[in-house]
Coordinates of C-alpha atoms in Angstrom, one line a residue:
Chain W
X12 CA -0.2 -0.1 0.4
X13 CA 2.0 3.2 -0.9
X14 CA 2.4 5.9 1.8
X15 CA 2.5 9.4 1.6
X16 CA 6.8 10.0 1.1
X17 CA 6.7 13.9 2.0
X18 CA 5.9 14.9 5.1
X19 CA 8.1 18.4 4.3
X20 CA 5.9 21.4 5.0
X21 CA 4.8 24.6 2.5
X22 CA 7.2 26.5 2.8
X23 CA 10.0 24.0 2.1
X24 CA 8.6 23.1 -1.2
X25 CA 10.1 24.9 -4.6
X26 CA 13.0 27.4 -5.0
X27 CA 13.9 30.4 -4.1
X28 CA 13.5 33.8 -5.9
X29 CA 16.8 33.5 -9.0
X30 CA 20.3 35.2 -8.2
X31 CA 21.4 37.7 -10.5
X32 CA 22.8 40.7 -11.1
X33 CA 19.9 43.4 -10.9
X34 CA 20.3 42.1 -7.1
X35 CA 23.7 44.0 -6.9
X36 CA 23.0 46.3 -5.0
X37 CA 26.6 48.0 -5.6
X38 CA 27.2 47.6 -1.3
X39 CA 30.5 46.2 0.2
X40 CA 30.1 45.1 3.3
X41 CA 34.1 44.6 6.1
X42 CA 35.4 41.1 6.6
X43 CA 33.9 41.0 9.6
X44 CA 36.0 39.5 12.4
X45 CA 34.9 36.1 12.2
X46 CA 36.8 35.9 8.3
X47 CA 39.6 36.9 9.8
X48 CA 39.4 34.1 12.0
X49 CA 39.5 31.4 9.3
X50 CA 43.0 33.1 7.7
X51 CA 44.6 33.3 11.3
X52 CA 43.1 29.5 11.3
X53 CA 44.5 29.2 8.0
X54 CA 47.0 30.9 8.5
X55 CA 48.1 28.8 11.5
X56 CA 47.5 25.3 9.9
X57 CA 49.1 26.2 6.0
X58 CA 52.3 27.5 9.0
X59 CA 51.9 24.0 10.2
X60 CA 52.5 22.6 7.0
X61 CA 55.0 24.9 6.4
X62 CA 57.2 24.3 9.6
X63 CA 57.4 20.3 8.6
X64 CA 58.8 21.9 5.2
X65 CA 61.4 23.6 6.4
X66 CA 62.3 20.5 9.4
X67 CA 62.8 17.9 6.2
X68 CA 65.3 20.2 4.4
X69 CA 68.5 19.1 3.5
X70 CA 70.2 21.9 5.5
X71 CA 73.1 22.5 7.9
X72 CA 70.9 22.1 11.1
X73 CA 68.7 19.7 9.8
X74 CA 71.2 17.2 9.3
X75 CA 72.5 17.7 13.1
X76 CA 71.3 15.2 15.3
X77 CA 68.9 16.8 18.1
X78 CA 70.6 16.6 21.2
X79 CA 73.8 18.1 20.1
X80 CA 71.3 21.5 18.7
X81 CA 69.9 21.5 21.8
X82 CA 73.0 21.0 24.3
X83 CA 74.3 23.7 21.6
X84 CA 71.1 26.2 22.0
X85 CA 72.0 25.5 25.8
X86 CA 75.6 26.8 25.9
X87 CA 74.5 30.2 23.1
X88 CA 71.3 30.8 25.5
X89 CA 73.7 30.3 28.3
X90 CA 75.9 33.2 27.1
X91 CA 73.8 35.4 25.7
X92 CA 71.8 35.7 29.0
X93 CA 75.2 36.9 30.0
X94 CA 76.4 39.3 28.2
X95 CA 76.9 43.8 28.4
X96 CA 77.9 44.1 25.7
X97 CA 75.5 44.9 22.2
X98 CA 78.2 44.4 19.8
X99 CA 79.6 41.0 20.7
X100 CA 74.9 39.8 20.8
X101 CA 74.5 41.9 17.1
X102 CA 77.5 39.1 16.8
X103 CA 76.0 36.4 18.1
X104 CA 72.8 37.6 16.4
X105 CA 74.4 36.9 13.5
X106 CA 76.0 33.7 14.5
X107 CA 71.7 32.6 14.5
X108 CA 72.2 34.1 10.4
X109 CA 75.0 32.6 9.7
X110 CA 73.2 29.2 10.8
X111 CA 69.4 30.3 9.0
X112 CA 71.6 30.6 6.2
X113 CA 72.6 27.9 6.2
X114 CA 70.1 25.3 7.2
X115 CA 68.5 27.0 3.6
X116 CA 65.8 28.5 5.9
X117 CA 64.8 32.1 3.9
X118 CA 66.7 35.0 5.6
X119 CA 64.0 37.8 5.7
X120 CA 60.8 34.5 6.8
X121 CA 63.4 33.8 9.9
X122 CA 64.7 37.6 10.7
X123 CA 60.3 38.9 10.3
X124 CA 60.0 35.3 12.1
X125 CA 61.8 36.8 15.4
X126 CA 61.6 40.1 15.0
X127 CA 57.5 40.5 14.8
X128 CA 56.6 39.5 18.0
X129 CA 59.8 41.2 20.2
X130 CA 58.4 45.3 20.1
X131 CA 55.6 43.2 21.3
X132 CA 57.0 40.7 24.3
X133 CA 60.2 43.4 24.7
X134 CA 59.5 46.5 23.1
X135 CA 56.5 47.5 25.5
X136 CA 58.0 46.0 28.7
X137 CA 61.6 48.0 28.1
X138 CA 60.2 50.8 26.6
X139 CA 59.4 53.0 30.3
X140 CA 63.4 52.9 31.4
X141 CA 64.7 54.8 28.3
X142 CA 63.0 58.1 30.2
X143 CA 64.4 59.6 32.8
X144 CA 61.4 59.5 34.9
X145 CA 61.3 55.8 35.1
X146 CA 65.9 55.3 35.4
X147 CA 68.3 58.7 36.1
X148 CA 70.4 59.4 33.1
X149 CA 73.1 61.4 31.0
X150 CA 70.5 63.0 29.3
X151 CA 70.0 63.0 24.9
X152 CA 66.8 63.7 23.9
X153 CA 64.9 65.8 25.5
X154 CA 61.2 65.4 24.6
X155 CA 59.5 67.3 27.4
X156 CA 61.2 70.7 29.2
X157 CA 59.0 71.6 32.3
X158 CA 61.2 74.0 33.5
X159 CA 61.0 74.0 36.7
X160 CA 61.2 70.6 39.3
X161 CA 58.1 68.0 38.8
X162 CA 56.3 66.9 42.2
X163 CA 53.6 63.6 41.3
X164 CA 52.9 62.9 44.6
X165 CA 55.7 62.4 46.7
X166 CA 58.0 61.8 43.9
X167 CA 60.2 63.8 41.9
X168 CA 59.7 63.7 38.2
X169 CA 63.1 66.5 38.0
X170 CA 62.0 69.6 35.3
X171 CA 62.6 67.4 31.7
X172 CA 61.0 64.5 30.5
X173 CA 64.3 62.5 28.7
X174 CA 65.6 60.2 26.8
X175 CA 68.9 58.5 28.7
X176 CA 71.9 57.4 27.2
X177 CA 72.2 54.8 30.2
X178 CA 68.2 54.2 29.6
X179 CA 69.0 53.4 25.9
X180 CA 71.6 50.7 26.2
X181 CA 69.6 49.1 28.3
X182 CA 67.4 48.4 25.9
X183 CA 69.3 48.2 23.2
X184 CA 70.9 45.6 24.7
X185 CA 67.7 43.9 26.4
X186 CA 66.2 43.6 22.8
X187 CA 69.2 43.0 21.4
X188 CA 69.2 39.4 23.9
X189 CA 65.3 38.7 23.8
X190 CA 66.4 39.1 19.6
X191 CA 68.8 36.1 19.9
X192 CA 67.8 34.1 22.1
X193 CA 63.9 33.9 20.4
X194 CA 66.3 33.1 16.5
X195 CA 67.7 30.5 18.8
X196 CA 64.7 28.8 19.7
X197 CA 63.3 29.6 16.5
X198 CA 66.9 27.8 14.9
X199 CA 66.0 24.8 16.4
X200 CA 62.1 24.9 16.1
X201 CA 62.7 25.0 12.5
X202 CA 65.4 22.6 11.7
X203 CA 64.2 20.0 13.9
X204 CA 61.2 17.3 14.0
X205 CA 58.9 17.9 16.9
X206 CA 58.8 13.8 17.9
X207 CA 62.7 14.4 17.9
X208 CA 62.7 17.7 19.5
X209 CA 60.6 16.2 22.4
X210 CA 63.3 12.5 22.2
X211 CA 65.9 15.5 22.8
X212 CA 64.4 16.4 25.1
X213 CA 64.2 13.4 26.9
X214 CA 67.9 12.8 26.9
X215 CA 68.1 16.3 28.7
X216 CA 65.8 14.9 31.9
X217 CA 63.4 16.7 30.7
X218 CA 59.9 15.4 32.8
X219 CA 57.6 12.3 31.1
X220 CA 54.3 14.9 32.2
X221 CA 56.5 17.2 30.4
X222 CA 56.5 16.1 26.9
X223 CA 53.2 14.5 26.9
X224 CA 51.9 16.4 27.2
X225 CA 53.5 18.9 24.8
X226 CA 53.9 16.4 22.5
X227 CA 49.6 15.6 22.7
X228 CA 48.9 19.6 22.1
X229 CA 50.2 19.0 19.4
X230 CA 48.8 16.2 18.1
X231 CA 45.6 18.3 19.2
X232 CA 46.2 22.3 17.4
X233 CA 45.9 20.7 13.8
X234 CA 42.2 19.2 14.3
X235 CA 41.0 22.0 16.8
X236 CA 41.9 24.3 14.4
X237 CA 41.0 22.6 11.6
X238 CA 37.6 22.1 13.9
X239 CA 37.2 25.7 14.7
X240 CA 38.2 27.2 11.2
X241 CA 34.8 24.4 10.0
X242 CA 32.4 25.7 12.7
X243 CA 33.6 29.8 11.3
X244 CA 33.0 28.6 7.3
X245 CA 30.0 27.3 8.7
X246 CA 28.6 30.4 10.6
X247 CA 30.1 32.2 7.8
X248 CA 28.5 31.0 4.9
X249 CA 24.4 31.4 6.6
X250 CA 25.6 34.6 7.3
X251 CA 23.8 37.7 5.3
X252 CA 25.0 41.4 6.2
X253 CA 27.4 42.6 9.3
X254 CA 26.9 40.9 12.2
X255 CA 27.8 43.4 15.3
X256 CA 30.1 42.0 18.1
X257 CA 28.3 40.8 20.1
X258 CA 26.9 38.1 18.2
X259 CA 30.6 38.0 17.2
X260 CA 31.7 37.2 21.2
X261 CA 28.8 34.4 21.7
X262 CA 29.2 32.5 19.3
X263 CA 33.4 32.9 19.4
X264 CA 32.3 32.1 23.5
X265 CA 29.7 29.3 22.2
X266 CA 32.4 27.6 19.8
X267 CA 35.2 27.5 22.5
X268 CA 32.8 25.3 24.8
X269 CA 32.4 22.6 21.8
X270 CA 35.6 23.0 21.2
X271 CA 36.5 22.6 24.8
X272 CA 33.9 19.6 25.3
X273 CA 35.6 17.8 21.5
X274 CA 39.0 18.5 22.5
X275 CA 37.6 15.9 25.8
X276 CA 36.6 13.8 23.7
X277 CA 39.5 14.1 20.9
X278 CA 41.5 13.0 23.2
X279 CA 40.2 10.8 25.0
X280 CA 39.9 8.9 21.5
X281 CA 44.1 9.7 20.1
X282 CA 44.7 8.4 23.6
X283 CA 43.1 5.2 23.8
X284 CA 44.5 4.4 20.2
X285 CA 47.8 5.9 21.1
X286 CA 47.7 3.2 23.9
X287 CA 46.0 0.5 21.5
X288 CA 49.2 0.6 19.2
X289 CA 51.6 -0.4 22.6
X290 CA 52.2 4.0 23.8
X291 CA 53.0 3.7 27.6
X292 CA 54.3 6.8 27.9
X293 CA 57.6 6.8 26.5
X294 CA 57.4 9.2 23.2
X295 CA 59.7 7.4 20.7
X296 CA 60.7 8.7 17.9
X297 CA 61.1 7.0 14.4
X298 CA 65.0 8.4 13.9
X299 CA 67.3 7.1 15.6
X300 CA 70.0 9.1 17.2
X301 CA 73.2 8.4 15.8
X302 CA 76.2 11.1 16.9
X303 CA 78.7 11.4 14.1
X304 CA 81.2 14.0 13.8
X305 CA 79.5 16.0 12.2
X306 CA 77.3 16.0 15.1
X307 CA 80.0 16.2 17.8
X308 CA 81.9 19.3 15.6
X309 CA 78.0 21.5 15.9
X310 CA 77.5 21.7 19.2
X311 CA 81.2 22.0 20.0
X312 CA 81.1 24.8 17.1
X313 CA 77.9 26.3 19.5
X314 CA 80.3 25.8 23.3
X315 CA 83.2 27.4 21.1
X316 CA 80.9 30.9 19.9
X317 CA 79.0 31.6 23.4
X318 CA 82.8 30.6 25.1
X319 CA 84.6 33.4 22.7
X320 CA 81.6 35.6 23.3
X321 CA 81.7 35.4 26.5
X322 CA 85.2 35.6 26.9
X323 CA 84.9 38.8 24.5
X324 CA 82.2 40.1 27.1
X325 CA 83.8 40.4 30.1
X326 CA 87.5 41.4 28.1
X327 CA 85.5 44.3 27.0
X328 CA 84.6 45.3 30.1
Chain H
X10 CA 41.2 -26.5 26.9
X11 CA 40.0 -23.0 25.6
X12 CA 41.1 -22.3 22.1
X13 CA 38.8 -19.0 21.8
X14 CA 40.4 -16.1 21.2
X15 CA 37.8 -14.1 23.0
X16 CA 35.3 -15.7 25.8
X17 CA 33.0 -12.9 26.6
X18 CA 31.2 -14.1 29.1
X19 CA 28.0 -11.5 30.6
X20 CA 30.3 -8.1 30.0
X21 CA 28.5 -5.0 31.2
X22 CA 29.9 -1.9 31.3
X23 CA 28.2 1.9 31.3
X24 CA 29.2 5.1 30.6
X25 CA 27.0 7.2 33.4
X26 CA 23.8 7.1 33.3
X27 CA 24.0 5.3 29.5
X28 CA 24.0 1.6 29.5
X29 CA 26.6 0.9 26.7
X30 CA 26.6 -3.2 27.1
X31 CA 24.3 -5.4 29.5
X32 CA 25.4 -8.4 29.6
X33 CA 27.0 -9.5 26.3
X34 CA 28.7 -13.1 25.7
X35 CA 30.2 -14.4 23.1
X36 CA 33.3 -16.4 22.0
X37 CA 35.3 -15.5 18.6
X38 CA 37.8 -18.1 17.5
X39 CA 40.7 -17.8 16.1
X40 CA 39.9 -17.2 11.6
X41 CA 37.1 -16.7 12.3
X42 CA 35.5 -13.1 10.8
X43 CA 32.7 -11.3 12.2
X44 CA 30.3 -8.5 12.0
X45 CA 29.4 -7.8 15.0
X46 CA 26.3 -5.2 13.8
X47 CA 24.0 -3.0 15.7
X48 CA 22.1 0.1 15.2
X49 CA 23.6 3.5 16.5
X50 CA 23.7 3.9 20.8
X51 CA 24.2 -0.5 21.0
X52 CA 27.3 -1.0 22.7
X53 CA 28.9 -2.2 19.2
X54 CA 31.8 0.2 19.5
X55 CA 32.2 -0.4 23.6
X56 CA 33.0 -4.1 23.2
X57 CA 35.2 -2.9 20.7
X58 CA 37.5 -1.2 23.1
X59 CA 36.4 -3.8 25.3
X60 CA 37.8 -6.1 23.2
X61 CA 41.0 -4.2 22.8
X62 CA 42.0 -3.6 26.2
X63 CA 41.0 0.2 26.2
X64 CA 37.9 -0.2 28.5
X65 CA 36.7 -3.0 31.2
X66 CA 33.7 -4.5 31.7
X67 CA 32.4 -3.1 35.0
X68 CA 30.6 -6.6 35.2
X69 CA 31.2 -10.8 33.4
X70 CA 34.3 -10.9 32.7
X71 CA 36.8 -10.8 28.8
X72 CA 39.0 -13.6 28.3
X73 CA 42.1 -12.9 25.2
X74 CA 43.7 -16.5 24.2
X75 CA 43.7 -17.8 27.3
X76 CA 44.4 -14.7 29.8
X77 CA 41.5 -12.9 31.4
X78 CA 41.4 -9.2 29.5
X79 CA 42.1 -6.6 33.1
X80 CA 43.9 -3.2 33.4
X81 CA 45.8 -5.3 35.9
X82 CA 46.7 -7.1 33.7
X83 CA 47.4 -4.6 31.4
X84 CA 49.9 -3.4 33.6
X85 CA 52.3 -5.1 33.1
X86 CA 54.2 -4.5 29.9
X87 CA 55.4 -8.0 29.9
X88 CA 51.9 -8.8 28.7
X89 CA 50.8 -5.5 27.4
X90 CA 52.7 -6.0 24.7
X91 CA 52.4 -9.5 24.1
X92 CA 48.5 -8.6 23.4
X93 CA 49.2 -5.4 21.4
X94 CA 51.4 -7.7 18.8
X95 CA 48.6 -9.5 19.0
X96 CA 45.2 -7.3 19.0
X97 CA 45.4 -4.0 16.4
X98 CA 42.0 -1.5 16.0
X99 CA 41.2 0.0 13.5
X100 CA 39.0 3.0 14.4
X101 CA 36.4 4.8 13.4
X102 CA 37.2 8.3 13.4
X103 CA 40.6 8.1 11.7
X104 CA 41.9 11.5 12.3
X105 CA 41.5 10.4 16.3
X106 CA 44.4 7.6 15.1
X107 CA 46.6 9.7 13.3
X108 CA 48.6 12.0 15.2
X109 CA 52.1 12.4 14.2
X110 CA 54.0 14.1 12.2
X111 CA 54.1 12.3 9.4
X112 CA 52.4 9.2 7.6
X113 CA 56.2 7.2 7.7
X114 CA 56.5 8.1 11.0
X115 CA 52.4 7.5 11.9
X116 CA 53.0 3.6 10.5
X117 CA 55.8 3.3 12.0
X118 CA 54.2 4.0 15.5
X119 CA 53.7 0.5 16.4
X120 CA 57.0 -1.5 15.7
X121 CA 58.5 1.3 17.1
X122 CA 56.9 1.6 20.4
X123 CA 56.2 -2.6 20.4
X124 CA 59.9 -2.4 20.6
X125 CA 60.1 -4.1 17.0
X126 CA 64.3 -4.2 16.5
X127 CA 65.2 -1.3 13.9
X128 CA 65.6 -3.2 10.9
X129 CA 62.2 -5.3 11.0
X130 CA 59.9 -1.8 11.2
X131 CA 61.6 -0.3 8.1
X132 CA 60.1 -3.4 6.5
X133 CA 57.4 -3.7 7.8
X134 CA 56.9 -0.4 7.3
X135 CA 57.9 0.3 3.4
X136 CA 55.8 -3.4 3.1
X137 CA 53.1 -1.7 4.1
X138 CA 53.5 1.7 2.3
X139 CA 54.0 -0.6 -0.8
X140 CA 50.6 -2.8 -0.3
X141 CA 48.3 0.3 0.3
X142 CA 50.0 1.7 -2.4
X143 CA 51.1 5.5 0.3
X144 CA 54.4 5.6 -1.5
X145 CA 53.6 10.2 -2.5
X146 CA 52.3 10.0 0.9
X147 CA 55.1 9.6 3.6
X148 CA 56.3 12.6 4.0
X149 CA 53.1 14.3 3.9
X150 CA 51.0 15.3 7.8
X151 CA 48.4 12.8 8.4
X152 CA 45.3 14.7 9.1
X153 CA 46.0 16.8 6.2
X154 CA 45.4 14.0 3.2
X155 CA 41.8 13.1 2.8
X156 CA 38.9 11.1 4.4
X157 CA 39.9 7.6 1.9
X158 CA 44.2 8.4 2.3
X159 CA 43.2 8.9 6.6
X160 CA 41.4 5.5 7.0
X161 CA 44.5 3.9 4.5
X162 CA 47.1 5.3 6.8
X163 CA 45.2 4.1 10.1
X164 CA 45.1 0.8 8.6
X165 CA 48.4 1.1 7.2
X166 CA 49.2 2.2 11.0
X167 CA 47.4 -1.4 12.3
X168 CA 48.5 -3.0 9.4
X169 CA 52.9 -2.6 10.1
X170 CA 52.0 -4.3 13.9
X171 CA 51.1 -7.9 12.2
X172 CA 48.6 -8.6 15.0
X173 CA 46.8 -11.6 14.8
X174 CA 42.8 -10.0 14.9
X175 CA 42.1 -6.5 14.1
X176 CA 39.6 -4.9 14.8
X177 CA 37.3 -2.7 12.4
X178 CA 35.0 0.3 13.4
X179 CA 32.5 1.1 11.0
X180 CA 35.6 0.6 8.2
X181 CA 34.2 2.7 5.5
X182 CA 31.8 4.6 6.6
X183 CA 32.2 7.8 4.8
X184 CA 34.1 6.5 2.1
X185 CA 34.4 6.7 -1.7
X186 CA 33.5 4.1 -3.5
X187 CA 36.2 2.6 -5.2
X188 CA 38.8 3.4 -2.1
X189 CA 36.0 0.8 0.1
X190 CA 36.1 -1.8 -2.5
X191 CA 40.0 -1.5 -1.4
X192 CA 39.5 -1.8 1.7
X193 CA 36.7 -4.4 1.5
X194 CA 39.5 -6.1 -0.6
X195 CA 41.8 -6.6 1.5
X196 CA 40.0 -6.3 4.6
X197 CA 39.3 -10.6 2.8
X198 CA 42.3 -11.4 2.0
X199 CA 43.5 -10.5 5.5
X200 CA 41.5 -12.4 6.5
X201 CA 42.4 -15.9 4.3
X202 CA 45.8 -15.1 5.3
X203 CA 44.4 -17.0 9.1
X204 CA 43.9 -13.5 11.2
X205 CA 40.5 -13.3 12.9
X206 CA 38.4 -9.9 11.4
X207 CA 35.9 -8.5 13.6
X208 CA 33.7 -5.7 12.3
X209 CA 31.7 -3.2 14.3
X210 CA 29.4 -1.9 11.7
X211 CA 25.6 -0.8 10.8
X212 CA 26.4 -1.7 6.7
X213 CA 24.4 -4.3 6.3
X214 CA 25.9 -4.2 2.7
X215 CA 29.5 -4.4 2.9
X216 CA 28.7 -7.3 5.3
X217 CA 29.1 -10.3 3.4
X218 CA 32.2 -9.4 1.7
X219 CA 34.0 -9.1 5.2
X220 CA 32.3 -12.0 7.7
X221 CA 31.5 -15.5 7.7
X222 CA 29.4 -14.6 10.9
X223 CA 27.4 -11.9 12.2
X224 CA 26.7 -11.2 15.8
X225 CA 23.2 -8.7 16.0
X226 CA 23.6 -6.6 19.1
X227 CA 20.1 -5.3 19.8
X228 CA 18.7 -2.0 21.4
X229 CA 18.8 -3.7 24.6
X230 CA 22.2 -3.8 24.2
X231 CA 21.7 -7.9 24.3
X232 CA 23.2 -9.9 21.7
X233 CA 19.8 -10.9 19.9
X234 CA 21.4 -13.3 17.4
X235 CA 24.5 -15.2 16.6
X236 CA 25.2 -16.9 13.4
X237 CA 26.3 -17.5 9.5
X238 CA 26.3 -14.0 8.2
X239 CA 24.3 -14.9 5.7
X240 CA 21.0 -16.4 7.2
X241 CA 21.2 -13.5 9.5
X242 CA 21.3 -10.7 7.4
X243 CA 18.2 -13.2 5.7
X244 CA 16.4 -12.7 9.4
X245 CA 15.0 -9.8 9.0
X246 CA 12.3 -9.8 12.0
X247 CA 15.7 -10.0 13.8
X248 CA 17.3 -7.1 12.1
X249 CA 13.6 -5.3 12.3
X250 CA 14.0 -5.7 16.0
X251 CA 17.5 -4.2 16.0
X252 CA 16.4 -1.1 14.5
X253 CA 18.9 -2.2 11.2
X254 CA 15.8 -2.8 8.7
X255 CA 13.9 -0.3 7.7
X256 CA 10.7 1.2 5.2
X257 CA 12.7 2.8 3.1
X258 CA 11.5 5.0 -0.2
X259 CA 11.2 3.3 -4.0
X260 CA 10.4 4.1 -7.5
X261 CA 9.1 1.7 -8.9
X262 CA 6.5 2.5 -12.4
X263 CA 6.5 6.2 -11.4
X264 CA 4.8 5.0 -8.3
X265 CA 6.6 6.0 -5.3
X266 CA 6.3 3.0 -2.2
X267 CA 7.9 1.7 0.8
X268 CA 8.6 -1.3 1.3
X269 CA 11.7 -3.2 4.2
X270 CA 15.2 -1.9 2.8
X271 CA 17.0 -6.5 2.7
X272 CA 20.2 -6.2 1.9
X273 CA 20.6 -10.1 0.6
X274 CA 17.5 -10.6 -1.7
X275 CA 16.0 -8.7 -3.8
X276 CA 12.7 -7.4 -3.6
X277 CA 9.9 -8.9 -5.6
X278 CA 8.1 -5.0 -7.2
X279 CA 4.9 -6.8 -8.4
X280 CA 3.7 -7.7 -4.7
X281 CA 5.2 -4.5 -2.5

């Protein structure tokens, strides 16, 4: 006995009005926070693939044993932290650039990657210290002359606001130190596969639970990024006209909640999949590290550079 | 003497207040190909996880290869390693299964963590990559592969362990017809090679290709039927009770009508 097959309500039947050039009204909208988020998520995914490709290139540091690289980096970082001469720090920075070039990294990309964040993280922190109102010193450029001594409550601001020689030197040293340290870290991260890097950390007795957390985070992040990207894309596909900031905030909060729930269930599933294939909490990398003479040469070179830089810094006073 | 690979006795399991398994019992013998059939939420995936020692029954017991499969037993590194070498699990969600930086390392993950010698790892990884036609994807990050490619890599990552038993959770879900056919053929060949295959699915269409025996989980989370796969598939009352078949719309001679969705035999349009 045939039965009615469709229970679709009347409003759902048929098709909507046609789309044609006459629909255009000549008004375009700005890209919303949602669209910018999608772009950023997509960029993050592309970057991850790019980083893996860079780590697979046949460059000097890519070939080096991760343990030698990490130990060398540690030496250079220690030296960077104690050096007080800007010129020597500049020399150290040049060494990182040479390392990047020898590892077939694009220098433009490498420099941009490092310097993009330094004004944010180091610049803002160090900015007040260049003025005489924060740290006394010999005025280099006077910005404001009050003509008389100004007091702010119990504090004296002096009779002018000026950039000091000592302040600038201090700021330059700090910024250079941060730049060299970040460059070294970026160099290591870009030329070493994540799994190898984690394995190398184990050699330095980094706690197993820390490595486990890092590796799980790394494994999650891309799945969650694409999930977030899908959610934002799905929302955009249903959006007509601009969304208001309140709606955007509401959507962002709801997305975060969804991602948290998804990440929780995914974490259980990923862990089960890992355990199923023999994982017992000790990350094992496929690449079996074999430290050759060349690897020890990389380590020795890093140690020599660190010692020479430190010695030169002491000699220059 | 108990020769069964798995001996499941009256197992029960619940997720907080949701029952997943309510007294399930059956045995699996070496070399069998078993389809676990059941509607959504009937407990198939939970049962597979239990057979892989990833969850443990709140009541009842599971034995694997004649040994009790308990949380305490799997804490023993020797038993755990021996068990993981013998049982492989291909998850439904390939994204959850593929977590390594690239395909090569993904496939090597199991053999590496099970402590195989380096030369053997290389041999197995290369062979499975070759069998599944993944050569061009060796260095690719798994999360950037297509759905079919992900499933192949997930299967390769388990095959490289060379387990005696392979557990599949909805292996063909979301695959294109070509990849599905490839996968079904491969599972069949693996079974012919002597491996035991247990597949959880609600896609009755694929059952005749990959299982000689079918165990049906009912909506009451118990075994509703167990027997020869073709006989089970022909039992419309059983399948209807387990919510595995339904009436579906069908166009014939310009007339739309409903009739039971059968997966084994054709239906007589003149009686519809």
